Coordinates of C-alpha atoms in Angstrom, one line a residue:
X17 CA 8.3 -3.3 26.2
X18 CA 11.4 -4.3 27.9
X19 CA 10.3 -8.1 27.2
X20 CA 9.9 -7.5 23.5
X21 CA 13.5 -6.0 23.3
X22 CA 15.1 -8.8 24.8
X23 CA 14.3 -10.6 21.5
X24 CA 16.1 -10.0 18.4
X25 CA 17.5 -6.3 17.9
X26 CA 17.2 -7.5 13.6
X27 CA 13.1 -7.9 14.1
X28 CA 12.3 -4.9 16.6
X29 CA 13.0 -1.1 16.3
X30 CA 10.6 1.7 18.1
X31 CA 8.6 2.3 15.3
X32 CA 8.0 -1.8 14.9
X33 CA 7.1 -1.4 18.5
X34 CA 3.7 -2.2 19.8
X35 CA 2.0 1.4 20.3
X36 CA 1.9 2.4 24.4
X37 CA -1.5 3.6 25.9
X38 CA 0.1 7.3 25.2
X39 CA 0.3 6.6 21.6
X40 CA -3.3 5.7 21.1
X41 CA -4.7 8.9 20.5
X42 CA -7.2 8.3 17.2
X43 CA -11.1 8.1 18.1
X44 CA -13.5 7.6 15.9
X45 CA -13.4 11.0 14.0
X46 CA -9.9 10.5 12.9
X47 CA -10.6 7.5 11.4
X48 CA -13.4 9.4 9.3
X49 CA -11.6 12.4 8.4
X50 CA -8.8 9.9 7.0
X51 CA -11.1 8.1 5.0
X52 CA -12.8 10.8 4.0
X53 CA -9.2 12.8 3.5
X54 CA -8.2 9.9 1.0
X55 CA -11.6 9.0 -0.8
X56 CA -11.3 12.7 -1.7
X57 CA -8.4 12.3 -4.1
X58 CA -8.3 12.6 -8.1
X59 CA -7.4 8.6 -9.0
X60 CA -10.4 8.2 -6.9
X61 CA -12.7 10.8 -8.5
X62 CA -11.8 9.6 -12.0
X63 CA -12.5 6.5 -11.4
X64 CA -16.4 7.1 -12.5
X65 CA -15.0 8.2 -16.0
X66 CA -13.4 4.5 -17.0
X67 CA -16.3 3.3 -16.2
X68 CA -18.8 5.5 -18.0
X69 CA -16.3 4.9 -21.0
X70 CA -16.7 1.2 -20.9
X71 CA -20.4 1.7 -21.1
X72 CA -21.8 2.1 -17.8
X73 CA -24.4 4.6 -16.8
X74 CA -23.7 7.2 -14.0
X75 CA -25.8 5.1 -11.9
X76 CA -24.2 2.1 -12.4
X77 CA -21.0 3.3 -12.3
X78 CA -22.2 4.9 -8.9
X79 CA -23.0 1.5 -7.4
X80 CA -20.2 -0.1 -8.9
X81 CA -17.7 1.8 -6.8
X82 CA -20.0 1.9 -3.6
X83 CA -20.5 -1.9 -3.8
X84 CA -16.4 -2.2 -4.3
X85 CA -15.9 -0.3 -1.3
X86 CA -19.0 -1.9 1.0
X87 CA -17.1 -5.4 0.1
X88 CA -13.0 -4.4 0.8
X89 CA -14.1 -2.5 4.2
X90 CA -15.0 -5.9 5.5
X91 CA -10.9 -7.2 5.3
X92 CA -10.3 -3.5 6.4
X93 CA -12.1 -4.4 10.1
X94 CA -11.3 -7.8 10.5
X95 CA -7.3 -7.2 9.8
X96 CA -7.4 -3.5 11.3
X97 CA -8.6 -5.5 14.7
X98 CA -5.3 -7.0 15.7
X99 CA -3.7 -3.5 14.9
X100 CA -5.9 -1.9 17.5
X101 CA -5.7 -4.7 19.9
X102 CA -2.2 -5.4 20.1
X103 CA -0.6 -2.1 18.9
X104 CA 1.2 -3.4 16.0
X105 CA 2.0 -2.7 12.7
X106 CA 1.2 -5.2 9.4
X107 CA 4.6 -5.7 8.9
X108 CA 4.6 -7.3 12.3
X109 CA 1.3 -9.1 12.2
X110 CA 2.6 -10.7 9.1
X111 CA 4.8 -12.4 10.9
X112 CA 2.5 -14.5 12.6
X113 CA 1.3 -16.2 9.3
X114 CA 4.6 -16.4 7.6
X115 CA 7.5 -16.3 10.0
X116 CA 9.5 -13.6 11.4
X117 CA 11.9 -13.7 8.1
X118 CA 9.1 -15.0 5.5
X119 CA 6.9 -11.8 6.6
X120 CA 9.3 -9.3 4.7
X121 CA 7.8 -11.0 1.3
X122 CA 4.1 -10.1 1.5
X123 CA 5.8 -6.9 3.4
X124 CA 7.6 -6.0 0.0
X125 CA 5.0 -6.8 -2.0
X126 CA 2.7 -4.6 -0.4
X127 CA 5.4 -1.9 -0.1
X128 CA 6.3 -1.4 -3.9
X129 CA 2.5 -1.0 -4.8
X130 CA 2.3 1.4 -2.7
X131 CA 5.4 3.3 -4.6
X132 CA 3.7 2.8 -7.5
X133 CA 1.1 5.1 -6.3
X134 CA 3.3 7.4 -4.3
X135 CA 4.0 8.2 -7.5
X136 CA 1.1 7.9 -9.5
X137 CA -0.1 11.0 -6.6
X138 CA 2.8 12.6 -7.1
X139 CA 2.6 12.9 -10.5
X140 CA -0.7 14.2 -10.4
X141 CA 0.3 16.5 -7.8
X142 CA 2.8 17.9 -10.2
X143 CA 1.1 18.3 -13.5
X144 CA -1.2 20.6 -11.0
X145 CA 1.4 22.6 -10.4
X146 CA 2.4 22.4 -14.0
X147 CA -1.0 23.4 -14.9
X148 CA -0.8 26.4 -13.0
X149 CA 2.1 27.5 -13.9
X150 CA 0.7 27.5 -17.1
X151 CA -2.6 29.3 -16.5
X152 CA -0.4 31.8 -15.4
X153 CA 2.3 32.1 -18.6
X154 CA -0.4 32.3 -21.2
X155 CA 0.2 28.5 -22.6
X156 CA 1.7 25.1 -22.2
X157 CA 6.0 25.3 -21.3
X158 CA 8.9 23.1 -21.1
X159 CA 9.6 22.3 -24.5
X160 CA 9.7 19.0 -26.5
X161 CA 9.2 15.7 -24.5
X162 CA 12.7 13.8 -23.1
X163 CA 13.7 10.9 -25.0
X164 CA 13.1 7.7 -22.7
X165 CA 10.6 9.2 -20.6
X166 CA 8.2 10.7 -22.4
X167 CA 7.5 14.2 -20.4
X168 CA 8.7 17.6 -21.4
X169 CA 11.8 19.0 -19.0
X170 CA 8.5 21.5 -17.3
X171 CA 6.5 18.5 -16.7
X172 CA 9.6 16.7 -14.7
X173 CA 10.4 19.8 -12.9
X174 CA 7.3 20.1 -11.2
X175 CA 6.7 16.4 -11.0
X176 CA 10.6 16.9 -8.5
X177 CA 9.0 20.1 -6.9
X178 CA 5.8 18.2 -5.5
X179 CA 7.7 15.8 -4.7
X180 CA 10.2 17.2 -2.7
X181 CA 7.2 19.4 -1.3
X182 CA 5.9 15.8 0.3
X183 CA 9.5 15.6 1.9
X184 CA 8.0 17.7 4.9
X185 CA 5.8 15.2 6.2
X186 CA 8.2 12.2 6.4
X187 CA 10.9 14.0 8.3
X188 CA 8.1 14.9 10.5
X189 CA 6.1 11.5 10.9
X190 CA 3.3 10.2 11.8
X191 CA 1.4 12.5 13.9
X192 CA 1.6 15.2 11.4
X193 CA -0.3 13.1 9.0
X194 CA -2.9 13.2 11.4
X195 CA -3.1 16.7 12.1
X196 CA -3.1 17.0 8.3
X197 CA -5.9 14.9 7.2
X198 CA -8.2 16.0 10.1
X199 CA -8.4 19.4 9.3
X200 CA -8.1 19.0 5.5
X201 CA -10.9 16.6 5.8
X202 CA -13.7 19.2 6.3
X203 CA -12.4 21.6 4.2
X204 CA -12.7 18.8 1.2
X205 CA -16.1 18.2 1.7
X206 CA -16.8 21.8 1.7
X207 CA -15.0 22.1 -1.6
X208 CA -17.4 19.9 -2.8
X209 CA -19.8 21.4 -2.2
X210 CA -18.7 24.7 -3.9
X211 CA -17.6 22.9 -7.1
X212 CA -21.2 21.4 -7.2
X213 CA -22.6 24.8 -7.0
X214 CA -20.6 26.7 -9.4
X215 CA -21.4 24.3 -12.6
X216 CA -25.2 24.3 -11.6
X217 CA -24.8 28.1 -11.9
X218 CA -22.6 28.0 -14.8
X219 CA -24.3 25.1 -16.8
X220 CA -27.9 26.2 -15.9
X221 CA -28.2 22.8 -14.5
X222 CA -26.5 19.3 -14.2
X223 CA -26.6 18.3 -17.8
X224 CA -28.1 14.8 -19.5
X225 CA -24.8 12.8 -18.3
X226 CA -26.3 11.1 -15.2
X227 CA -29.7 10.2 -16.9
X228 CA -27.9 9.0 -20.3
X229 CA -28.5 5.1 -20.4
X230 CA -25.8 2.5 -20.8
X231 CA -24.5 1.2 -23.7
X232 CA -25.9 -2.1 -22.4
X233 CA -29.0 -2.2 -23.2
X234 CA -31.1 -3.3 -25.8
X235 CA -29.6 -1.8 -29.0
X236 CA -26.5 0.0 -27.5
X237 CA -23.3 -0.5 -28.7
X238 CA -22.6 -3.1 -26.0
X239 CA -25.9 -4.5 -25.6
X240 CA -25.8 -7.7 -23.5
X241 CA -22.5 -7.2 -22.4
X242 CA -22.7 -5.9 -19.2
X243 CA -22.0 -8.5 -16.7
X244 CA -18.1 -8.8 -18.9
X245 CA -17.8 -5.5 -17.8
X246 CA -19.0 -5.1 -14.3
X247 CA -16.6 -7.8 -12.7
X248 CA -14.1 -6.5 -13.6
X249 CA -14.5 -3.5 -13.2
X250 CA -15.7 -4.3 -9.5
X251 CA -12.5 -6.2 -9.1
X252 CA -10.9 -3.1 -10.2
X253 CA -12.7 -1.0 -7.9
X254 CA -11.7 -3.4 -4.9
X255 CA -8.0 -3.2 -6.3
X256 CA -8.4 0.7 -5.7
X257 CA -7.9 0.1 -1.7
X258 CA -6.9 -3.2 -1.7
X259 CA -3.3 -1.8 -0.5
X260 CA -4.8 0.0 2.8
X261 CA -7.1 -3.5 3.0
X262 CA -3.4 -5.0 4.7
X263 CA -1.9 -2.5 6.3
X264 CA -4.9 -0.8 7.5
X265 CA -2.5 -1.9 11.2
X266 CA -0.5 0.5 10.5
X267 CA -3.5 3.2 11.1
X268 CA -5.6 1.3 14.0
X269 CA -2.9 0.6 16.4
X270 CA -3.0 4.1 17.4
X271 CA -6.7 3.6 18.1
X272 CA -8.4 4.1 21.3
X273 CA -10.6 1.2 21.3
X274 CA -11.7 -1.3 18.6
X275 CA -15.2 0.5 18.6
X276 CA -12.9 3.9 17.3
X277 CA -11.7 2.3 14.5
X278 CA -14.6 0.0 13.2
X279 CA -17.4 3.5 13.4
X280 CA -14.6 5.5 11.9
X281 CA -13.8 3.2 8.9
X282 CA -17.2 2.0 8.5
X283 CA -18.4 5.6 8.1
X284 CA -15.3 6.8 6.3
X285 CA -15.4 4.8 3.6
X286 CA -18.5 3.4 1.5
X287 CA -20.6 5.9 1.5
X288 CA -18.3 9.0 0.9
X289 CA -16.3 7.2 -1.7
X290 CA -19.7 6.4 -3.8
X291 CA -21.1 10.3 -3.1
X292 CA -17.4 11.3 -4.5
X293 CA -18.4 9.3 -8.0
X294 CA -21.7 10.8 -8.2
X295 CA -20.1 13.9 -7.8
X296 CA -17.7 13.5 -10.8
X297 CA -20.8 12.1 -12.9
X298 CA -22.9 15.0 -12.2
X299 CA -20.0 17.9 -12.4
X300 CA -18.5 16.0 -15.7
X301 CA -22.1 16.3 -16.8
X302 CA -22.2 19.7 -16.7
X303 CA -19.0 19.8 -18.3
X304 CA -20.5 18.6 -21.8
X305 CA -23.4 21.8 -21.4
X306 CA -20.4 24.3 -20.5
X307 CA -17.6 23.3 -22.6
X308 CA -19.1 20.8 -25.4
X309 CA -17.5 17.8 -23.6
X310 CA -16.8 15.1 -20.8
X311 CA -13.9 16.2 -18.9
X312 CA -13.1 14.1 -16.1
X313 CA -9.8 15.2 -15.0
X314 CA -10.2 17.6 -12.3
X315 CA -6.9 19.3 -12.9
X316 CA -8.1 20.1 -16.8
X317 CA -11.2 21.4 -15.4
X318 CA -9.4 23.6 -13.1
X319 CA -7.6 24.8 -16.1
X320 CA -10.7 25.8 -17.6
X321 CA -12.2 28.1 -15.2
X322 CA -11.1 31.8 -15.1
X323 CA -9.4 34.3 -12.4
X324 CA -9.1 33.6 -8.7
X325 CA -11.4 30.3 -9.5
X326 CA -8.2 28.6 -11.2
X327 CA -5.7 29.4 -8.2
X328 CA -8.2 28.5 -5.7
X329 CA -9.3 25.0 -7.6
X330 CA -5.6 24.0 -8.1
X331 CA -4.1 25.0 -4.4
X332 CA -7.0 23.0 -3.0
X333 CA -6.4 19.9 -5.3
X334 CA -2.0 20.2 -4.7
X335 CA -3.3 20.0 -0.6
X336 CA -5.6 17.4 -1.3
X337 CA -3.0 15.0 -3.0
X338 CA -0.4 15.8 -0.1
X339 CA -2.8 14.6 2.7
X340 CA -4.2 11.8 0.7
X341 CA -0.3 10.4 -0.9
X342 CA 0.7 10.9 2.7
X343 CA -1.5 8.9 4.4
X344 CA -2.1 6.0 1.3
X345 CA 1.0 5.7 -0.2
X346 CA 3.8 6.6 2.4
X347 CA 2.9 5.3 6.2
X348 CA 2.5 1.7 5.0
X349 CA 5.6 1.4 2.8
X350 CA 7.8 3.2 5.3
X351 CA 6.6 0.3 8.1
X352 CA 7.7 -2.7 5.3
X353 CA 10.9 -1.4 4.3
X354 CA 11.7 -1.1 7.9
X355 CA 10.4 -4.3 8.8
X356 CA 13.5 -5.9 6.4
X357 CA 16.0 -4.7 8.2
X358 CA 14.7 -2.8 11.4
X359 CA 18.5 -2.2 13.2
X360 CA 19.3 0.2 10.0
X361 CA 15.8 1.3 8.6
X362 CA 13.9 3.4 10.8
X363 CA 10.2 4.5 9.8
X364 CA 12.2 8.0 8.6
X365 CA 14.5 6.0 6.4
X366 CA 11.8 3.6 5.1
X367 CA 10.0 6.6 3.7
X368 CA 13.0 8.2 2.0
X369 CA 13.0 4.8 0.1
X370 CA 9.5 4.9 -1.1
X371 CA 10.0 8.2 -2.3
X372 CA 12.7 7.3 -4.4
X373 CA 11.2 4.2 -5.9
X374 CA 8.3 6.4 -6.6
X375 CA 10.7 8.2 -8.8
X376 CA 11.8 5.1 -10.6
X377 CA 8.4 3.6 -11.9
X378 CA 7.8 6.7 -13.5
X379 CA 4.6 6.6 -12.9
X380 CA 3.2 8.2 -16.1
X381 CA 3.4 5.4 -18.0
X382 CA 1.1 3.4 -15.6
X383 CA -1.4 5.8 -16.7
X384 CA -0.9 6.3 -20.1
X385 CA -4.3 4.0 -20.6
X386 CA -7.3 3.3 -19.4
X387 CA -6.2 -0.4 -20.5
X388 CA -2.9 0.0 -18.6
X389 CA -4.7 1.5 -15.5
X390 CA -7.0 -1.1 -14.7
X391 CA -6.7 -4.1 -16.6
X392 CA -2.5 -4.0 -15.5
X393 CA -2.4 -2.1 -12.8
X394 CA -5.5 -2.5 -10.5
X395 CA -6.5 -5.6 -11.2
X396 CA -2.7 -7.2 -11.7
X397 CA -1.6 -6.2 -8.2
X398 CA -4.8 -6.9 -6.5
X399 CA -4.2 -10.2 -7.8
X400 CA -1.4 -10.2 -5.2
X401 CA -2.4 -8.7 -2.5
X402 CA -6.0 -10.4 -2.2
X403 CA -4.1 -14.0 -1.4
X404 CA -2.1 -12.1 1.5
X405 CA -5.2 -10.9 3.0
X406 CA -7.1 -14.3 2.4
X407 CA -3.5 -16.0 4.7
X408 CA -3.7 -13.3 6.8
X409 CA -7.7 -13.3 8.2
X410 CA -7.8 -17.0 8.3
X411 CA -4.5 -17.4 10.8
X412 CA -5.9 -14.2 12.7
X413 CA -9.3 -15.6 13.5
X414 CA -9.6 -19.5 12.7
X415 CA -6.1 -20.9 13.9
X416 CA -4.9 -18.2 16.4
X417 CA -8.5 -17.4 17.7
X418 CA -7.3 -13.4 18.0
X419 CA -4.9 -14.5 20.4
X420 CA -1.4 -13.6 19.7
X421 CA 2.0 -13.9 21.8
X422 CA 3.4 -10.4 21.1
X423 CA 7.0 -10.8 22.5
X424 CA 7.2 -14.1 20.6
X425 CA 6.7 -11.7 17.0
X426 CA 9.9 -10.1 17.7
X427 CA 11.8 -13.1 18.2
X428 CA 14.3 -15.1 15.9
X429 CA 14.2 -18.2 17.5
X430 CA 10.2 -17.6 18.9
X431 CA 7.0 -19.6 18.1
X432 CA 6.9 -17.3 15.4
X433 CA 10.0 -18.8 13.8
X434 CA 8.3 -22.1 11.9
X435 CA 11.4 -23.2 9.8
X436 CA 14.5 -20.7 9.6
X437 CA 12.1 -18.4 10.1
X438 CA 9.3 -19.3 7.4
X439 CA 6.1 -20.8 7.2
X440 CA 6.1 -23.1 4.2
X441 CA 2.4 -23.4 4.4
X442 CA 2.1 -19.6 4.0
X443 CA 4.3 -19.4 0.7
X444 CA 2.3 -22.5 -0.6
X445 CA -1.5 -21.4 0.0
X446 CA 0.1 -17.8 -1.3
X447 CA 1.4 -19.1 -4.8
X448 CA -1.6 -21.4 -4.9
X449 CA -3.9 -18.0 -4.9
X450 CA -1.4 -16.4 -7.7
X451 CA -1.0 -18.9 -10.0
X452 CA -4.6 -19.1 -11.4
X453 CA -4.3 -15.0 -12.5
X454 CA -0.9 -15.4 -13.9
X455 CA -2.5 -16.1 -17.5
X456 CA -4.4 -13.6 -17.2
X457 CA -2.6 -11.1 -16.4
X458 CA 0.2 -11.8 -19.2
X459 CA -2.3 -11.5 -21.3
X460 CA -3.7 -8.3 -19.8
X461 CA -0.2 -6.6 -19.9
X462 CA 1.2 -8.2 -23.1
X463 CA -1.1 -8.7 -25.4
X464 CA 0.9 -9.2 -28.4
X465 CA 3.6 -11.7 -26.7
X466 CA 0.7 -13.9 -25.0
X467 CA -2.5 -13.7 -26.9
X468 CA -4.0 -17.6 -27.0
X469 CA -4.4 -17.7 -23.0
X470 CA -7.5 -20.2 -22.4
X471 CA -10.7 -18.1 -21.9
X472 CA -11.4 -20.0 -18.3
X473 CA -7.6 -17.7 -17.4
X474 CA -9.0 -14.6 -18.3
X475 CA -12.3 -14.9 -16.9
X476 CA -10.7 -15.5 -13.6
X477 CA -8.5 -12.5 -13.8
X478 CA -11.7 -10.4 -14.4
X479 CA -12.3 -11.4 -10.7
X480 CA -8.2 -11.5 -9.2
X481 CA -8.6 -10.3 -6.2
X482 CA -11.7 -12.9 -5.0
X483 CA -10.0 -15.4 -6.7
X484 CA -6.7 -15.2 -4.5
X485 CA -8.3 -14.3 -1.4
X486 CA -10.7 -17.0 -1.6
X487 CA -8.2 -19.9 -3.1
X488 CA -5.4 -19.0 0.0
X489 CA -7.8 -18.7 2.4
X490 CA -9.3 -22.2 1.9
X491 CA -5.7 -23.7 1.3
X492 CA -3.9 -22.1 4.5
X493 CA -7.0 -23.0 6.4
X494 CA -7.0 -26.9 5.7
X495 CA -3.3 -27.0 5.9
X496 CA -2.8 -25.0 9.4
X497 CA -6.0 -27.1 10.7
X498 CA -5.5 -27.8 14.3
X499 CA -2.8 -26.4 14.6
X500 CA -3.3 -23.6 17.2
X501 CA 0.6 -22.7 17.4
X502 CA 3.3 -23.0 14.3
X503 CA 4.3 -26.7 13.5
X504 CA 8.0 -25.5 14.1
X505 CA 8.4 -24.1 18.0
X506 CA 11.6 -22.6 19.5
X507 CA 11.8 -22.8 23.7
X508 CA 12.8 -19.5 24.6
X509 CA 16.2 -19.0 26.4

């Protein structure tokens, strides 16, 4: 430790710090229940329901979202290694790919996703609690919408109240987002459980919805077109954790042993996250038997049941998007913003920041469509984020071998400094993974002002985030090859 903080005071704070043996306290289980804590979540459960309403049948939109989460657990492991073996964060491991200064772009990047869904949680956290509230005054409250945003004054105020309710758990760090998701975890799956078995009870069954074909076959309304659809969609569905994918660090450098985190993640992940959609297939199912319609948003079927059911339903949803915002959206942000400028942004501060940005984006609007949600949003940023994990794998394992000087990350003038601090190779294999989606996604998120992009553009944005992580990898690869240290070296002092 005392090494590392002889480097630069502007690169190195105590929560930038390599994790001591003390520190790694996270076996296995915890790994799990956090998986398992954040699969559990409402984006994640609606997720079936765009795409059943591009076509697909519950069993294909079943595999769709276990295949997308089999494929972005493989990144998760190989990038959540270095976290586990060195103790550091991805802010920090970035630097070893691009610099000690050119880290805090992919470090932003990833960070103001992650606001973005901060607040998409957050908002669903408080229309919950706006729901509720009007369960229990006989009707819907707060007057006409606000000019600008777009939401009633009711629908802001509890938007602010969850919110600040989230404030808890970032005074209080780390450690009690543990505690959080690994008793929350059970409870989740148990509630699951209970859901399952109140619309069998109340539907007389599970309805036709999971046994209904696609509208791709022969004489549907989309017959033919489902590989258009699938891609990306599964590109989509990758999107959906392609934030966690890079700064999975941030989690399994408080591991015990490399074995903790890869059984934890790998059993975490895939598996619950596709038994969550056929869950929300099967209950929405029901929901067509019990109330003459699919109703996929858990917060509208909460709405819908009657006396203790509704307060029970809505308590254990507002928990379930604390522990899953927490844990998703807040811990990696609060690392990045610290990373670019560590003397005055502790961890603390970092998530005060995301919480405020969160505010900002106003996160309604990114969920206004179905269009918006996936087309814009999913796909646009994992558009981003796959070239940043495509750079950051390849320098891990084919030109540092695993092996990484840790002092040298928290130094200006280290190994790690390349050029002033930045690897030009980096920047160039990452804009080389960007630009092909760029048409695209201008296309995808304004229609009107860019609508004769080339068909070749938009086909590859159907597949972003395999296109960037594959394009950077090869282009960093070929232009760091042989080189087992950065071009640019620094003696040390």
């Amino acid at each position: 430790m005392s090494e590392i903080q002889t480097g630069s005071t502007q690169l190195w704070n105590e929560d930038l710090a390599p994790t001591s043996a003390a520190q790694r306290t996270w076996r296995w289980y915890h790994f799990s229940a956090l998986w398992v804590g954040m699969v559990m979540c409402i984006p994640a459960y609606t997720l079936s329901a765009s795409l059943i309403e591009s076509g697909m049948s519950g069993y294909q939109a079943v595999l769709t979202v276990f295949l997308a989460n089999a494929i972005v657990l493989l990144p998760m492991l190989l990038i959540g290694h270095a976290g586990t073996k060195y103790g550091i964060p991805y802010a920090v491991l970035a630097r070893a790919s691009f610099g000690t200064a050119g880290a805090k772009l992919p470090a932003l990047m990833r960070a103001i996703v992650a606001c973005g869904w901060y607040g998409i949680q957050t908002w669903f956290g408080g229309q919950m609690i706006y729901t509720l509230l009007g369960v229990m005054l006989g009707g819907e409250f707060g007057g006409a919408a606000i000019a600008g945003l777009g939401i009633n004054g009711g629908q802001l105020l509890c938007f602010l109240v969850f919110w600040a309710i989230q404030f808890w758990y970032i005074v209080h760090g780390m450690d009690a987002i543990r505690k959080l998701e690994t008793y929350t975890a059970p409870l989740k799956i148990l509630i699951c459980f209970v859901l399952l078995g109140w619309v069998y009870n109340k539907a007389g069954g599970f309805g036709d919805l999971l046994s209904a074909p696609s509208q791709f076959v022969e004489g549907g309304k989309k017959a033919g077109q489902f590989w258009s659809v699938f891609w990306p969609s599964l590109t989509a569905m990758v999107g959906f954790w392609a934030t966690l994918a890079l700064n999975i660090p941030d989690f399994t450098r408080f591991a015990k042993t490399q074995r903790d985190q890869v059984i934890g993640q790998s059993v975490g992940l895939p598996v619950p996250m596709g038994l969550l959609a056929m869950m929300a297939v099967i209950v929405t199912s029901a929901t067509v038997v019990l109330y003459g319609k699919a109703i996929w948003d858990p917060v509208d079927l909460s709405s819908r049941m009657t006396g203790v059911a509704v307060l029970i339903a809505l308590l254990i949803l507002l928990i379930d998007t604390v522990s899953v915002n927490l844990a998703a959206n807040l811990v990696g942000p609060a690392y990045d913003f610290s990373s670019l400028a560590p003397k005055q942004i502790s961890y603390k501060i970092g998530g005060y920041i995301t919480a405020g940005i969160a505010i900002l984006m106003m996160p309604w609007k990114i969920l206004e469509s179905t269009q918006g949600y996936i087309f814009t949003w999913l796909i646009g940023y994992s558009a981003l984020l796959g070239p940043i994990a495509g750079i950051l794998i390849i320098d891990y394992y084919m030109v540092r071998k695993t092996e990484l000087d840790v002092p040298e990350l928290y130094r200006e003038d280290g190994q790690y400094s390349y050029g002033s601090g930045w690897n030009v190779t980096a920047l160039v294999a990452f804009v080389i993974g960007v630009l092909p989606n760029i048409p695209g996604f201008l296309n995808a998120a304004f229609p009107a002002a860019f609508p004769d992009v080339a068909p070749i553009f938009k086909t590859l944005y159907t597949y972003a985030w395999f296109v960037g992580i594959a394009i950077s990898a090869v282009v960093y690869g070929l232009m760091m090859k042989g080189k087992a240290l950065p071009a640019a070296q620094a003696a040390r002092p």
